[in-house]
Coordinates of C-alpha atoms in Angstrom, one line a residue:
Chain A
M28 CA 82.6 107.1 28.4
S29 CA 85.9 106.5 31.2
D30 CA 89.4 107.4 31.0
N31 CA 91.2 103.6 31.3
T32 CA 92.7 104.8 34.7
I33 CA 92.8 103.9 37.9
A34 CA 91.8 107.1 41.1
I35 CA 93.9 107.0 44.1
I36 CA 91.7 108.6 46.7
D37 CA 93.3 111.7 48.8
Y38 CA 91.8 112.1 51.4
S39 CA 94.9 112.4 53.7
M40 CA 94.2 109.4 55.4
G41 CA 97.9 108.0 54.8
N42 CA 101.2 107.5 52.8
L43 CA 99.7 107.2 48.7
R44 CA 102.5 107.7 47.3
S45 CA 103.6 104.5 47.5
V46 CA 100.4 102.9 46.1
E47 CA 101.0 105.2 43.0
K48 CA 104.1 103.8 42.6
A49 CA 103.7 100.2 43.0
F50 CA 100.4 100.4 40.3
Q51 CA 103.5 102.9 38.1
K52 CA 106.0 98.9 38.6
I53 CA 103.5 97.6 36.2
G54 CA 102.3 99.9 34.2
A55 CA 99.4 101.1 35.1
D56 CA 97.5 104.1 34.8
A57 CA 97.2 105.7 38.2
V58 CA 96.9 108.7 39.6
I59 CA 95.9 110.4 42.9
T60 CA 93.7 112.6 43.5
H61 CA 89.9 114.2 45.7
D62 CA 88.2 115.6 42.6
H63 CA 85.5 114.1 41.6
D64 CA 85.5 115.2 37.5
I65 CA 88.6 113.3 37.1
I66 CA 87.1 110.9 39.5
K67 CA 84.6 110.6 37.3
R68 CA 86.4 109.6 34.8
A69 CA 88.5 106.8 36.3
D70 CA 87.8 103.7 34.9
K71 CA 88.6 102.1 38.8
I72 CA 88.7 104.2 42.2
V73 CA 91.0 102.8 44.8
L74 CA 91.0 103.0 48.4
P75 CA 93.6 103.6 50.6
G76 CA 94.6 104.7 53.3
V77 CA 96.2 104.4 57.6
G78 CA 94.7 106.1 60.3
A79 CA 91.6 105.7 62.6
F80 CA 88.2 104.8 61.0
K81 CA 86.1 108.3 62.2
E82 CA 89.0 111.2 60.9
G83 CA 88.9 108.5 57.8
M84 CA 84.9 108.7 57.5
D85 CA 84.8 112.5 58.1
N86 CA 87.4 112.9 55.4
L87 CA 85.2 111.2 53.3
R88 CA 82.7 113.7 53.7
Q89 CA 84.0 116.9 54.0
L90 CA 85.6 116.3 50.7
G91 CA 81.7 115.3 49.2
L92 CA 82.9 111.2 48.2
I93 CA 80.6 109.8 50.1
D94 CA 78.0 110.4 47.5
L95 CA 80.0 111.1 45.0
L96 CA 81.8 106.6 45.9
N97 CA 78.5 105.3 46.4
R98 CA 77.1 106.3 42.8
E99 CA 80.4 105.6 41.1
V100 CA 81.2 102.0 42.9
I101 CA 76.8 101.4 43.6
G102 CA 75.2 103.0 41.1
K103 CA 77.8 102.4 37.7
Q104 CA 79.9 99.8 39.6
K105 CA 83.3 100.5 38.7
F106 CA 85.8 97.7 40.3
F107 CA 86.8 99.2 43.5
L108 CA 89.6 98.4 46.1
G109 CA 90.5 99.1 48.7
I110 CA 93.7 98.7 51.3
C111 CA 93.2 98.3 55.0
L112 CA 92.0 101.2 56.4
G113 CA 90.2 101.7 52.8
M114 CA 89.2 98.2 53.4
Q115 CA 87.6 99.0 56.9
L116 CA 85.6 102.1 55.3
L117 CA 83.8 99.4 53.3
G118 CA 82.4 97.4 56.3
S119 CA 79.0 98.3 58.6
K120 CA 80.4 99.8 61.3
S121 CA 83.8 100.6 63.7
Y122 CA 84.3 100.0 67.3
E123 CA 87.8 102.5 67.2
M124 CA 87.7 105.2 69.8
E125 CA 83.3 105.9 69.5
E126 CA 81.5 103.1 67.1
T127 CA 81.0 105.6 63.6
P128 CA 79.4 103.8 61.0
G129 CA 81.3 102.9 57.9
L130 CA 80.4 102.8 54.3
N131 CA 78.4 100.0 54.6
W132 CA 78.5 98.5 51.4
I133 CA 80.1 94.8 53.1
K134 CA 78.0 94.0 56.5
G135 CA 80.8 93.3 59.4
D136 CA 82.2 95.4 61.8
V137 CA 85.1 96.4 62.8
V138 CA 86.6 95.3 65.8
R139 CA 89.8 95.7 67.5
F140 CA 93.1 92.8 68.5
S141 CA 92.3 92.0 71.8
S142 CA 96.0 93.0 73.7
E143 CA 95.5 90.6 76.4
K144 CA 97.6 87.5 74.1
L145 CA 98.8 88.9 71.7
K146 CA 100.7 92.9 70.0
V147 CA 98.7 95.2 68.6
P148 CA 98.9 97.2 66.1
H149 CA 99.4 93.8 64.0
V150 CA 102.4 93.8 61.9
G151 CA 104.5 92.0 60.1
W152 CA 103.4 89.0 57.4
N153 CA 101.1 87.3 57.7
N154 CA 100.4 84.6 55.9
I155 CA 96.3 84.2 54.0
T156 CA 94.3 81.1 53.6
I157 CA 91.8 81.5 50.7
T158 CA 88.2 80.9 51.2
N159 CA 86.8 82.3 48.7
P160 CA 88.4 82.7 45.6
N161 CA 89.0 85.8 43.4
V162 CA 89.8 87.5 40.1
L163 CA 92.7 89.4 42.6
F164 CA 94.1 86.1 43.6
E165 CA 94.8 83.6 41.2
K166 CA 98.4 82.9 40.3
I167 CA 98.7 84.0 44.0
P168 CA 99.4 80.6 45.7
D169 CA 97.7 79.8 48.4
Q170 CA 99.1 80.6 52.2
T171 CA 101.6 83.2 50.7
D172 CA 102.6 86.6 53.5
F173 CA 101.2 89.7 53.1
Y174 CA 102.3 92.6 54.4
F175 CA 100.1 93.6 57.4
V176 CA 100.4 96.6 60.0
H177 CA 96.6 97.0 61.9
S178 CA 95.3 97.5 65.0
Y179 CA 91.6 96.6 63.9
Y180 CA 90.5 94.4 61.6
F181 CA 86.4 92.4 60.0
E182 CA 85.2 90.0 62.0
S183 CA 84.9 86.7 60.3
G184 CA 81.7 86.2 59.2
T185 CA 81.9 89.3 57.4
Q186 CA 80.3 89.0 54.6
G187 CA 82.4 88.7 51.3
A188 CA 84.6 87.3 53.0
A189 CA 87.8 86.3 50.6
T190 CA 90.3 84.7 52.7
L191 CA 90.6 84.6 56.0
T192 CA 94.8 85.2 58.5
N193 CA 95.2 84.5 61.7
Y194 CA 96.5 86.2 64.7
G195 CA 95.4 84.3 67.8
I196 CA 92.0 84.5 65.6
D197 CA 91.2 83.8 62.2
F198 CA 90.5 87.6 61.1
V199 CA 88.9 88.6 57.1
S200 CA 92.3 89.2 55.7
S201 CA 90.8 89.7 51.9
V202 CA 86.7 90.6 51.1
N203 CA 85.6 90.7 48.3
R204 CA 81.2 91.3 46.9
D205 CA 81.0 91.9 42.5
N206 CA 82.6 95.6 41.9
I207 CA 84.2 95.4 45.3
F208 CA 87.4 94.8 46.6
G209 CA 89.3 95.3 50.0
C210 CA 92.2 93.6 51.1
Q211 CA 93.6 94.6 54.6
F212 CA 96.7 93.7 54.3
H213 CA 99.2 96.3 51.9
P214 CA 99.7 94.7 48.9
E215 CA 101.5 97.3 47.4
K216 CA 104.0 96.5 50.6
S217 CA 104.0 92.7 49.8
Q218 CA 107.0 92.2 47.0
K219 CA 106.4 90.2 44.2
F220 CA 102.7 89.2 45.2
G221 CA 102.0 91.7 45.5
L222 CA 102.3 93.4 43.2
E223 CA 100.4 90.6 41.3
I224 CA 97.6 91.0 43.0
L225 CA 97.7 95.3 41.9
K226 CA 98.7 93.5 37.9
N227 CA 94.8 91.6 38.4
F228 CA 93.0 94.6 40.0
A229 CA 94.4 97.2 37.4
K230 CA 93.9 94.6 34.4
L231 CA 89.9 94.3 34.9
T232 CA 87.9 94.7 32.2
T233 CA 83.9 95.5 32.6
Chain B
M23 CA 101.0 83.0 61.6
L24 CA 102.7 86.3 61.8
K25 CA 106.2 84.9 60.9
H26 CA 108.9 87.2 62.8
R27 CA 110.7 89.4 60.0
L28 CA 114.3 90.3 59.2
I29 CA 115.6 94.0 58.7
P30 CA 118.0 94.7 57.2
C31 CA 119.4 98.1 59.3
V32 CA 121.4 100.5 57.3
L33 CA 123.4 103.8 57.8
L34 CA 123.8 106.8 56.1
K35 CA 126.4 109.4 56.6
D36 CA 127.2 112.0 53.4
W37 CA 125.1 111.0 51.3
Q38 CA 127.3 107.2 52.0
L39 CA 126.0 103.7 53.3
V40 CA 128.0 102.8 55.4
K41 CA 128.8 100.6 58.5
S42 CA 129.8 100.6 61.8
I43 CA 131.2 99.1 65.0
Q44 CA 130.1 99.8 67.9
F45 CA 128.9 103.2 66.7
D46 CA 131.9 103.8 65.2
S47 CA 134.3 103.8 62.7
F48 CA 133.1 103.6 59.6
R49 CA 132.9 102.1 57.0
T50 CA 132.1 103.6 53.2
I51 CA 129.9 100.1 51.4
G52 CA 127.4 101.4 49.2
H53 CA 125.3 104.3 46.7
P54 CA 122.4 104.5 48.9
T55 CA 119.7 103.6 46.2
A56 CA 121.7 100.9 44.8
T57 CA 122.0 99.2 47.7
V58 CA 117.9 99.2 48.4
R59 CA 117.6 98.3 44.8
V60 CA 119.8 94.9 45.7
Y61 CA 117.8 94.4 48.9
N62 CA 114.6 94.7 47.4
A63 CA 115.3 92.5 44.1
R64 CA 116.1 90.2 46.8
N65 CA 112.6 90.2 48.7
V66 CA 113.4 91.0 51.6
D67 CA 110.7 92.2 54.0
E68 CA 111.2 94.7 55.3
L69 CA 114.3 98.2 55.3
I70 CA 115.0 99.9 57.4
V71 CA 117.8 103.3 56.5
L72 CA 118.6 105.1 59.9
D73 CA 120.8 108.9 58.9
I74 CA 123.1 109.0 61.4
D75 CA 124.5 112.5 61.0
A76 CA 121.2 113.7 60.4
S77 CA 120.2 114.6 64.4
L78 CA 124.2 115.3 64.7
K79 CA 124.2 118.1 62.6
H80 CA 120.4 119.2 62.5
E81 CA 120.9 118.9 59.3
E82 CA 117.3 118.3 56.9
I83 CA 116.6 115.3 56.3
N84 CA 117.6 114.4 52.9
T85 CA 113.7 113.9 51.2
E86 CA 115.6 113.5 47.6
I87 CA 117.6 110.5 48.7
I88 CA 114.5 109.1 51.1
S89 CA 112.9 109.1 47.7
D90 CA 114.9 107.7 45.3
M91 CA 115.6 104.7 47.8
A92 CA 111.3 104.8 48.2
D93 CA 111.6 104.2 44.1
E94 CA 113.0 101.4 44.5
C95 CA 111.5 99.6 47.3
F96 CA 108.4 97.3 47.3
M97 CA 108.6 96.2 51.2
P98 CA 107.8 98.8 53.5
L99 CA 110.4 101.4 54.1
T100 CA 111.6 102.5 57.8
I101 CA 113.4 105.9 58.0
G102 CA 115.1 107.8 61.0
G103 CA 117.9 110.1 61.8
G104 CA 117.2 114.4 62.4
I105 CA 112.9 114.3 62.4
E106 CA 112.7 117.6 65.3
D107 CA 108.9 118.5 64.8
I108 CA 105.6 117.5 63.1
D109 CA 106.3 119.0 59.5
G110 CA 110.1 116.9 59.0
I111 CA 107.6 113.2 59.9
Y112 CA 104.9 114.7 56.8
K113 CA 108.1 115.3 55.0
V114 CA 110.0 112.3 55.3
L115 CA 106.1 110.5 54.6
N116 CA 106.1 112.5 52.0
A117 CA 109.5 111.1 50.4
G118 CA 108.3 107.8 50.4
A119 CA 109.2 106.3 53.8
D120 CA 106.6 103.7 55.4
K121 CA 107.0 104.5 59.4
I122 CA 110.1 107.3 60.5
S123 CA 112.5 106.3 63.3
I124 CA 113.1 108.5 66.1
N125 CA 115.7 107.9 68.6
S126 CA 117.3 111.4 70.4
K127 CA 113.7 113.8 70.2
A128 CA 111.7 111.3 72.1
I129 CA 114.6 111.1 74.5
E130 CA 114.5 115.4 74.7
N131 CA 110.7 115.7 74.5
P132 CA 108.7 111.7 75.3
E133 CA 105.2 113.8 74.3
F134 CA 106.4 114.3 70.5
I135 CA 105.6 110.6 70.3
R136 CA 102.4 111.0 71.4
Q137 CA 101.8 114.0 69.0
S138 CA 103.5 111.9 66.2
S139 CA 101.6 108.3 67.1
R140 CA 98.0 110.7 66.9
I141 CA 99.1 112.3 63.7
F142 CA 100.1 109.1 62.2
G143 CA 98.1 106.4 63.2
S144 CA 101.0 104.4 66.2
Q145 CA 102.3 102.0 63.5
C146 CA 104.1 104.9 62.1
I147 CA 106.2 105.4 65.0
V148 CA 108.9 103.5 65.3
C149 CA 110.2 104.6 68.9
S150 CA 114.9 103.8 68.6
I151 CA 116.9 102.8 71.8
D152 CA 120.7 102.1 72.0
A153 CA 121.0 101.2 76.2
K154 CA 124.5 100.4 76.4
K155 CA 125.3 98.2 79.7
V156 CA 127.8 99.9 82.6
N157 CA 128.4 98.3 86.2
G158 CA 126.0 95.6 85.3
Q159 CA 123.0 98.2 84.2
Y160 CA 121.9 98.8 80.9
R161 CA 122.0 102.5 80.8
V162 CA 120.1 104.7 77.5
F163 CA 122.8 105.7 75.4
N164 CA 122.9 109.0 72.7
K165 CA 124.7 110.2 70.1
K166 CA 124.3 113.3 71.3
K167 CA 124.4 113.4 74.7
G168 CA 126.1 110.0 75.3
L169 CA 125.5 107.6 78.3
M170 CA 122.1 109.0 80.5
D171 CA 121.2 107.3 83.2
I172 CA 117.7 105.5 82.4
D173 CA 116.8 102.3 82.0
P174 CA 116.9 101.3 78.1
L175 CA 113.1 99.4 79.7
M176 CA 111.9 101.9 81.7
L177 CA 112.3 104.0 78.8
A178 CA 110.1 101.3 76.4
K179 CA 107.8 101.1 78.8
E180 CA 107.5 105.3 78.3
Y181 CA 107.5 105.1 75.1
E182 CA 104.3 102.1 74.4
A183 CA 102.3 104.6 76.9
M184 CA 102.8 107.8 73.9
G185 CA 101.7 105.4 71.6
A186 CA 104.6 104.3 69.5
G187 CA 104.4 101.3 67.7
E188 CA 107.7 99.9 67.5
I189 CA 110.6 100.5 69.4
L190 CA 114.5 99.2 67.4
L191 CA 116.5 97.8 69.5
T192 CA 120.2 98.2 69.3
S193 CA 122.8 97.1 71.3
V194 CA 126.1 99.4 70.8
D195 CA 128.3 96.5 73.4
N196 CA 127.1 94.3 70.2
E197 CA 126.8 96.1 67.2
G198 CA 129.5 94.7 64.5
T199 CA 130.9 92.5 67.0
Q200 CA 129.5 89.6 65.1
K201 CA 128.7 87.9 68.3
G202 CA 125.7 87.6 68.7
Y203 CA 122.8 90.2 69.7
D204 CA 122.8 90.7 73.0
L205 CA 120.9 88.0 74.3
E206 CA 120.8 90.0 78.4
L207 CA 119.0 92.9 77.5
L208 CA 116.8 91.1 75.3
G209 CA 116.6 89.2 78.9
L210 CA 114.9 92.4 80.3
F211 CA 112.4 92.9 77.9
K212 CA 111.4 90.0 77.2
D213 CA 107.4 89.7 78.1
K214 CA 107.6 92.8 78.9
L215 CA 105.5 95.8 75.5
K216 CA 102.6 95.0 74.1
I217 CA 104.2 96.1 71.3
P218 CA 107.0 94.4 69.3
V219 CA 111.0 94.5 70.3
I220 CA 113.3 94.9 67.2
I221 CA 117.0 94.5 68.7
N222 CA 119.4 95.9 67.1
G223 CA 123.5 94.5 66.5
G224 CA 125.7 92.1 66.5
M225 CA 123.8 89.2 64.4
G226 CA 126.7 87.3 62.6
K227 CA 125.0 84.0 61.9
P228 CA 121.3 82.3 61.1
A229 CA 122.4 80.6 64.7
H230 CA 122.1 84.1 66.3
G231 CA 118.7 85.0 65.1
F232 CA 116.7 81.5 66.6
D233 CA 118.3 82.8 70.5
A234 CA 116.9 86.5 70.3
I235 CA 113.3 85.0 68.5
K236 CA 113.6 82.5 71.3
N237 CA 114.6 86.1 74.1
G238 CA 111.8 87.0 73.1
A239 CA 112.9 89.3 69.9
D240 CA 109.5 89.6 67.6
A241 CA 111.6 91.2 64.9
L242 CA 115.4 91.3 63.8
A243 CA 117.7 93.5 62.4
A244 CA 121.0 93.3 61.2
A245 CA 123.6 95.3 59.7
Y246 CA 127.0 93.6 59.4
I247 CA 125.9 90.5 58.0
F248 CA 124.6 91.7 54.8
H249 CA 127.8 93.4 53.9
F250 CA 130.8 91.4 55.4
S251 CA 130.3 87.7 55.4
Q252 CA 128.7 85.3 52.5
Y253 CA 125.0 85.0 53.9
T254 CA 122.1 86.9 52.4
P255 CA 118.8 87.1 54.3
A256 CA 116.9 84.5 51.8
Q257 CA 119.1 81.4 52.8
I258 CA 119.6 83.0 56.6
K259 CA 115.8 82.7 56.4
E260 CA 115.9 79.4 55.6
E261 CA 118.6 78.4 58.3
L262 CA 115.8 79.8 60.5
H263 CA 112.5 77.5 59.1
Q264 CA 115.2 74.4 59.9
S265 CA 115.2 75.5 63.5
N266 CA 111.0 76.5 63.2
I267 CA 111.1 80.1 63.4
P268 CA 108.2 81.7 61.5
V269 CA 109.7 83.2 59.1
R270 CA 108.5 84.2 54.8
I271 CA 110.3 81.8 52.8
D272 CA 107.7 81.4 50.5
F273 CA 109.3 84.1 47.9
L274 CA 111.7 81.0 47.3
Q275 CA 109.9 79.0 45.7
M276 CA 108.0 81.6 43.3
G277 CA 111.6 81.5 41.9

């Protein structure tokens, strides 16, 4: 028994209001929360976030959300979307500041762009190459530009890579494994095509 | 490939949007929320809104107006002006901004950049530098303190070391003139920073954008051209695209 709502996980990692606003814009019922009962009742879960990997994991742990997310997303197979840091946290581990294990739902490591040749963070609009189409990219043309802001990325070869983006190297700009989706870019800040991705996520049904 | 951004930069004064010429002679150009709605409909890459009076008057930032603008904004929104402390950044971000732009506070206390980038992340902190050429040398200009004996590039490097995510570099001399970006100023910055430089001040036609990018600008901010010329952001980007500058134009094809 679940509500037809999207729980946007509030774990004190950046501004979540823009994600909520974007879901409101497309007519989806979304709520910002870290309340376990609301998350349990929601039928979809979104993990946004900007900031440091370790702090993100620490905050999730302190709120008791790691076990809860494992139960809801891995156990009950609820649809899940990680955005930016929220996608990186799906990985096996990150090398941001110190080696930190992630949720380990997607096998892959999160590493930093080399700042020798590139400006870091990678900020701005960059195109995706769809290598492994999934439902989120329905009606999204290949090579569409999305808005990115990040210094760390999933190495290519990551399990479930759905799209690649080039910034000096090809990195994984979105992933999908069963009910779990992640995008490194910000759909809530990528105007029409970004809202389209959120729409595709919001309408998923089991 | 990463695209060069074209960013309308709008100025807020007494809760009206205004346009200045060389930091003076303000003209009212409309209502903030309506303007943001238009820019959103035009699919601009990003938007910068600077409250030009806030730090002079020590006024609290009007979070209500930021919130109204953010509601219309499905692209990145940078808000600047009057940010004095960490709490001010929280307020602006909670109102819906994605990044904040710091100018006066950073000059007074560069440590503030370190503190704020640690808390909010570098991606959130844009450091704004206004530069003016005096006796053949570029110096930092500040609205409170006037001309300062500080080299703009040195200041930018200090901000970068403190954790700034981007530099918004405005030429006081060229601002509002439509005579083109200050390419000499830009030349001093070329390949000197690891963080993106957004050049501001002087765009009067798309070719000016081409020149700035060829001289090392990562992104173009502009105001006058959108308010007082026939050019739309899409037309400027179309022309840049024709000149083989990578810009985001896929929205042109989406109808």
